Amino acid sequence: GWGLEKSLQPGSDTSSLARFLDGEFCEAKSEIRREISRCALFQSNSYDLTLDQNRDLTAERLSHVLGLPLIKKQLKDQEGQRGFLTKSLGIAELVCAADMATGVKLGVVCGLYGGAINNLGSGEQKTKWYLPVSELEFTGMFAMTERGHGSNVRGILTEARYEPSMQEFVIHTPCEDAQKMYIGNAMKGQYAAVFAQLSVNGEAQGPHCFVVPVRDPHGVLHPGVTVIDMNLLCLLHCVAERKPPQFGNVSADGLYSSPIQSKSSRFNAMLAALTPTRLGLTVQAMAAMKLGLIIAVRYSHSRRQFGPKDQDEVKIIEHQTQYLRLMPHLAAVLALTFTTRYAAGLIDAALYRGEDLQSSRFLQALVAGLKAYSTWENVACLQECRECTGGMGFMMENRIPALKCDSDVFVTFEGDNVVMLQVVVRELMTQYAKQLLSSPVSGLIRTWTSSASDSLRTSFLGITVDKVGDLRFLLKALSYRERVLQRSLVARLHSKVKKNKDEFFGAWNSCLHHVTGLALAHIHRVTLEQFALAIEECQVKDDHALLSKFCLLHGTSLVYQERAWYLEHKYLTPATSRKIRTQLLDLCKSVKDEALKVVSDFNIPACCIQAPIAGVSNPRAEWAFYSQPEAPAVQKTLSKL
Amino acid sequence: GWGLEKSLQPGSDTSSLARFLDGEFCEAKSEIRREISRCALFQSNSYDLTLDQNRDLTAERLSHVLGLPLIKKQLKDQEGQRGFLTKSLGIAELVCAADMATGVKLGVVCGLYGGAINNLGSGEQKTKWYLPVSELEFTGMFAMTERGHGSNVRGILTEARYEPSMQEFVIHTPCEDAQKMYIGNAMKGQYAAVFAQLSVNGEAQGPHCFVVPVRDPHGVLHPGVTVIDMNLLCLLHCVAERKPPQFGNVSADGLYSSPIQSKSSRFNAMLAALTPTRLGLTVQAMAAMKLGLIIAVRYSHSRRQFGPKDQDEVKIIEHQTQYLRLMPHLAAVLALTFTTRYAAGLIDAALYRGEDLQSSRFLQALVAGLKAYSTWENVACLQECRECTGGMGFMMENRIPALKCDSDVFVTFEGDNVVMLQVVVRELMTQYAKQLLSSPVSGLIRTWTSSASDSLRTSFLGITVDKVGDLRFLLKALSYRERVLQRSLVARLHSKVKKNKDEFFGAWNSCLHHVTGLALAHIHRVTLEQFALAIEECQVKDDHALLSKFCLLHGTSLVYQERAWYLEHKYLTPATSRKIRTQLLDLCKSVKDEALKVVSDFNIPACCIQAPIAGVSNPRAEWAFYSQPEAPAVQKTLSKL
């Protein structure tokens, strides 16, 4: 019933496409799949447990995962391990697919708490505060957000004062707005990475990270710590002490020293250290999207409704609206798979070379943008999956409601998406300003403004309707839009701040809609590029052809979404714009049957899919069972729209 | 703490705008507000109850509501009562605001079950099967959807066979796909309105509605009935008997007779009788949207984040993205308020005149379209409210998650939205075909096709940028789009079916994207028209001015969404399209402070709002409390963007 067989013999029936989608470390992923498939804790949907039962089960699952030999080794050997992040994200995605709460907790303990210690701490601090996590001695939590400051981390109010007489730091919550909130694992963890404003001898040194003991090994809270259960997440109100990790050290007699002089640079360095963890959010969103799409695509190929008079009803995937709603999301999740791999590879390479992530503006922008794009895509994708599966998709038994609920938080968590988009643009602008400074013509900015639309245009008059179906055309269009939006934003800000002497915050705020548009344009372009580049590596002809169709669909869908902008800028003519729509409908129709193969090649164990409507039986919901659909016979006829 | 004071003295501090938004029957609404505010059952958020506790509480709340003198009177006097539907919907919206589950159950018992009996049954049947509901003797449920047939009601498989020897109908579930599903109140109700295929003496008569006893007054199931708990909704598997209500009667000796000869017409008449109930879904969605907006707008005016250097942080409503995300939804909910009132008024007038709703194609299209538009608007609106309130909006204590979950089902429930949009177009097309038949030139259809874009265009070359800010321009634009889409759809279908001899289902399916676009264009146009007409009735100058701004915003937002289409059709030039965007940003900014007044004038009792972030204290979540914001001082300066 639970489909263990397939997952227990990976390799034997794994298709070439599944191996290609797995990428590097496919062996490690197969091992995790086997472990999840054989572990009793992951064999059933936990939708009908109480909150407390659910928390206990999650703790048990987390403990099981942390105890797996592969994962223990991964946590211990991370220093200097080639491809550490790529491998970690591959594992994390599968744990999220098995259970989102466990995956998120793993992210909190290893990514956020662990990342804070590993990236900000000294070697000694890592040994003391992080290695025991891999030995299951204790778990950690991450306390950055406060009641009054979530997005604006620089404004946090929690205080850390050094007491030379006791050689201790006193962490203090001075007011209600300084209460730490939304702390995953707060009802179970022993130590917290707490962010607070450091003051030494009365001098403010800006936000630093401190390891604070929250409860003893028996789960008893330390004196001075108050934890209020927020039901889904928790609130921490703490007064405690511990040595701060690096980017700032205080000698026993109370002298502060830091390798980085400027407070602002120290702050940025601290945030940059969290970049690898932020990429984890994209992986969590991808796990949720893949599950939603497996369920929706399979059910759409099983369930029938309406049809020609006096004939059998047709499968609902045949309805034009149905494939139009689902296929672009499937293309997007493939694009995200390759783009995430690319970003993780860049970070791994930088860390391996011992480079400072802060200096890579492009990488900061990419990861922030991917976080926002992927988590919004996830919300939209799961909503379509839920609607496309009708009443069945609203039933807890079919998993989609829990996936929606668990992953909805991602859009505002670990950096609100609107703030993330501003990070993208801030990084792009800084990079741009650097280019300008190194350019002989520093007044270029005004010149570009006026000529941007001409100098960038790739002779639109020459675009025939045929070219619209060419991937290069789509790539150029996305790139054009990004550059025009960037230059026009620079020009607008320049005009507001330099000419009108507007205050910067007000000027920036009055351009926020433009800013968010630019950030998304940037990330859209990168995802299409990375999708296209990844396909070049695909050696199997059929897989190559299949991925190419999805890549063209992704590009078409991105240009279609922004066709108004292209029409406004006369980059598309009314005729080419209509052609884009027809192409979108055509492509969605042409991949709807192959979608069954793609979702199968996500290679997610049946025990993770859980939904009876996707062919995974559940004795508690026999009424929802539909057998897994067979792949339809290949249709060679050209689609008629 | 619970803010009872205000609601207990309605009238004393009710603003002119609140009274205008209430419309007719404001006295009845005030009475319901008082009853809800004083009833202990509605004083707290039930987010932390178990499923069983929640069900019991809902049953208790429903029983309390049904027992209120105003509601008992309303249920008994419905025959011939002027404005019955308008008044019922006003009451229903407030009950939904107090608790969505109670509101939905009220809709099931009085609207669906009650509607089936009242609209399809004889006088005797009403007395027997419906009046006892108002005396709290029993409650009902509605069993139309089956496992295999939700949207396609015509294809239901449940059988009803007349047994002349016993003078009984035997209702039978012949296969798994015939199981009745998603039945609200199935775990509590005594009688069900069950839809089944009637056969008399072996002759099929099409779907009919039967009243089936499910359990006795002590809650014990009758023999032959199986009920499986679907946790959120339930499944009914029944074998039972009862007389069918009208549109088909069977004499004791087994002769079938019906005033309507054609089976297809009988089917349509049966569905048309459910039209008033369908409008209830729009009202339920409006209640959810209003609550979400009250919470998000108030918190946005309380919470501060980011700001000019060395100054206080600004209220988050000041962020351009924040007001751009919330204000269009506030405009839409106002438009829906007036459009729903209009539709209810038309139905009330028709019923009062004793007219058959089936003959009003326009009304059928309007109600189906409103159902789809409002429930999708609700999903989008609540998602924005949740994101705009950050982590706080994800907390159950702040009500938005439960509102999202409860109202998400509306998009596929009582007619899947994609099917509803097809109903809209089918009705529009039938109306159109009738016009054509009565026209002297029956070949008009092909002529129109070729000249549509010219004959309908209102001389776009003459549109200056200024005109875009004129409501008449926006109304014309929406109307133009609807007519062009309608004529081009007719032309496409004509070409596929008549010229290419395509099978109708395939032809229609290949135009589904066009069909759904037309349906939404239709409903968009009607909402803007009704908003504009309603404002003309507003006598208070300030209210008139305020509503006019929101009406302009609604129109601007609708045209902005479809600006690609207008550019493709050269109805907008690139310059006017950009002007529409600027206008959208300007209008959203200009109403952001007045939004506080509007949400207050929704006049929803504090005990219904519940969210601590909206200023309603909750002793279980003190950490989330923000006082209700004061209205900002009026800014007279023109907004700068």
Short mmCIF file of C-alpha atoms in Angstrom, two decimals, chain A residues 66-228:
data_model
loop_
_atom_site.label_atom_id
_atom_site.label_comp_id
_atom_site.label_asym_id
_atom_site.label_seq_id
_atom_site.Cartn_x
_atom_site.Cartn_y
_atom_site.Cartn_z
CA LEU A 66 19.65 14.20 13.09
CA GLY A 67 20.65 10.72 14.17
CA LEU A 68 20.98 9.30 10.65
CA PRO A 69 24.65 8.46 9.96
CA LEU A 70 24.67 10.41 6.71
CA ILE A 71 23.37 13.53 8.42
CA LYS A 72 25.64 13.27 11.47
CA LYS A 73 28.60 13.02 9.13
CA GLN A 74 27.33 15.96 7.09
CA LEU A 75 27.01 18.18 10.17
CA LYS A 76 30.45 17.27 11.53
CA ASP A 77 32.43 17.53 8.34
CA GLN A 78 31.07 20.78 7.04
CA GLU A 79 34.26 22.78 7.39
CA GLY A 80 36.10 22.55 4.10
CA GLN A 81 33.69 20.02 2.63
CA ARG A 82 33.32 20.52 -1.10
CA GLY A 83 29.70 21.15 -2.10
CA PHE A 84 28.55 21.27 1.52
CA LEU A 85 25.62 23.62 0.89
CA THR A 86 24.46 21.87 -2.28
CA LYS A 87 24.38 18.55 -0.50
CA SER A 88 22.70 20.01 2.60
CA LEU A 89 19.95 21.58 0.50
CA GLY A 90 19.37 18.30 -1.36
CA ILE A 91 18.88 16.53 1.96
CA ALA A 92 16.75 19.36 3.35
CA GLU A 93 14.37 19.25 0.41
CA LEU A 94 13.66 15.57 0.96
CA VAL A 95 13.12 16.03 4.69
CA CYS A 96 10.70 18.89 3.90
CA ALA A 97 8.85 16.64 1.47
CA ALA A 98 8.54 13.98 4.16
CA ASP A 99 7.25 16.49 6.69
CA MET A 100 7.42 20.24 6.36
CA ALA A 101 7.51 20.89 10.10
CA THR A 102 10.51 18.57 10.50
CA GLY A 103 12.23 20.20 7.54
CA VAL A 104 11.63 23.68 8.91
CA LYS A 105 12.88 22.63 12.38
CA LEU A 106 15.97 21.10 10.78
CA GLY A 107 16.47 24.45 9.05
CA VAL A 108 16.11 26.30 12.36
CA VAL A 109 18.47 24.05 14.29
CA CYS A 110 21.15 23.47 11.63
CA GLY A 111 20.61 26.38 9.28
CA LEU A 112 19.67 29.35 11.44
CA TYR A 113 21.06 28.45 14.87
CA GLY A 114 23.86 26.38 13.34
CA GLY A 115 24.52 28.93 10.63
CA ALA A 116 24.79 31.75 13.15
CA ILE A 117 27.34 29.78 15.19
CA ASN A 118 29.26 28.44 12.21
CA ASN A 119 29.40 31.62 10.22
CA LEU A 120 29.78 34.10 13.06
CA GLY A 121 31.55 32.06 15.70
CA SER A 122 35.17 31.11 16.40
CA GLY A 123 36.45 27.53 16.13
CA GLU A 124 36.18 27.08 19.88
CA GLN A 125 32.64 28.39 19.90
CA LYS A 126 31.65 26.00 17.12
CA THR A 127 33.00 23.03 19.07
CA LYS A 128 31.16 24.09 22.18
CA TRP A 129 27.83 25.28 20.80
CA TYR A 130 27.30 23.49 17.53
CA LEU A 131 28.93 20.06 17.47
CA PRO A 132 26.75 18.73 20.32
CA VAL A 133 23.73 19.28 18.04
CA SER A 134 24.99 16.53 15.76
CA GLU A 135 25.36 14.29 18.83
CA LEU A 136 21.72 14.99 19.77
CA GLU A 137 22.91 16.51 23.04
CA PHE A 138 20.81 19.60 22.60
CA THR A 139 19.02 21.63 19.96
CA GLY A 140 19.01 25.32 19.22
CA MET A 141 16.75 28.13 18.14
CA PHE A 142 17.12 31.45 16.41
CA ALA A 143 15.94 34.69 17.99
CA MET A 144 16.33 37.66 15.70
CA THR A 145 12.83 39.08 15.12
CA GLU A 146 11.24 41.22 17.81
CA ARG A 147 7.69 42.41 18.28
CA GLY A 148 8.65 45.85 17.00
CA HIS A 149 11.33 44.87 14.49
CA GLY A 150 11.11 42.10 11.99
CA SER A 151 12.16 43.39 8.64
CA ASN A 152 14.22 46.22 10.06
CA VAL A 153 16.81 44.17 11.94
CA ARG A 154 19.04 47.19 12.42
CA GLY A 155 16.40 48.63 14.75
CA ILE A 156 16.20 45.71 17.20
CA LEU A 157 15.91 46.79 20.82
CA THR A 158 17.19 43.83 22.84
CA GLU A 159 20.26 44.92 24.80
CA ALA A 160 23.52 43.09 25.49
CA ARG A 161 25.66 44.78 28.09
CA TYR A 162 29.10 43.53 29.08
CA GLU A 163 29.67 43.30 32.82
CA PRO A 164 33.46 43.32 33.33
CA SER A 165 33.08 42.52 37.05
CA MET A 166 31.35 39.22 36.23
CA GLN A 167 32.96 38.75 32.81
CA GLU A 168 29.47 38.12 31.45
CA PHE A 169 27.06 39.57 28.96
CA VAL A 170 23.66 40.48 30.27
CA ILE A 171 20.97 40.15 27.65
CA HIS A 172 17.94 42.26 28.48
CA THR A 173 14.52 42.90 27.00
CA PRO A 174 13.91 46.58 27.83
CA CYS A 175 10.35 46.92 26.53
CA GLU A 176 7.44 45.09 24.98
CA ASP A 177 8.61 45.88 21.45
CA ALA A 178 11.93 44.14 22.22
CA GLN A 179 10.30 40.76 22.90
CA LYS A 180 11.73 38.11 20.62
CA MET A 181 8.99 36.45 18.58
CA TYR A 182 8.23 33.71 16.06
CA ILE A 183 10.97 31.44 17.39
CA GLY A 184 10.86 27.97 15.89
CA ASN A 185 11.73 25.23 18.40
CA ALA A 186 11.26 27.65 21.33
CA MET A 187 9.16 25.13 23.25
CA LYS A 188 11.83 22.44 22.98
CA GLY A 189 15.32 23.91 22.35
CA GLN A 190 18.12 24.43 24.87
CA TYR A 191 20.17 27.25 23.36
CA ALA A 192 19.21 30.28 21.31
CA ALA A 193 21.24 32.44 18.95
CA VAL A 194 19.97 35.82 20.13
CA PHE A 195 20.57 39.07 18.27
CA ALA A 196 20.99 42.13 20.47
CA GLN A 197 22.51 45.63 20.47
CA LEU A 198 25.89 45.29 22.09
CA SER A 199 27.12 48.00 24.41
CA VAL A 200 30.58 47.87 26.00
CA ASN A 201 31.50 50.44 28.60
CA GLY A 202 28.48 52.45 27.55
CA GLU A 203 29.48 52.55 23.90
CA ALA A 204 27.04 51.13 21.33
CA GLN A 205 28.60 48.62 18.91
CA GLY A 206 25.51 47.67 16.88
CA PRO A 207 23.71 44.29 16.59
CA HIS A 208 25.66 41.16 17.53
CA CYS A 209 24.75 37.55 17.97
CA PHE A 210 24.88 35.79 21.39
CA VAL A 211 24.39 32.19 22.39
CA VAL A 212 21.92 32.20 25.25
CA PRO A 213 21.08 29.15 27.39
CA VAL A 214 17.29 28.90 27.50
CA ARG A 215 16.59 25.63 29.32
CA ASP A 216 18.59 22.87 30.95
CA PRO A 217 18.91 19.35 29.50
CA HIS A 218 15.75 18.34 31.40
CA GLY A 219 13.75 21.05 29.70
CA VAL A 220 13.52 23.38 32.71
CA LEU A 221 13.74 27.06 31.81
CA HIS A 222 16.70 28.99 33.18
CA PRO A 223 15.89 31.81 35.63
CA GLY A 224 15.08 35.09 33.92
CA VAL A 225 13.80 33.49 30.75
CA THR A 226 10.10 33.66 29.97
CA VAL A 227 8.65 31.71 27.07
CA ILE A 228 5.08 32.31 25.96
#
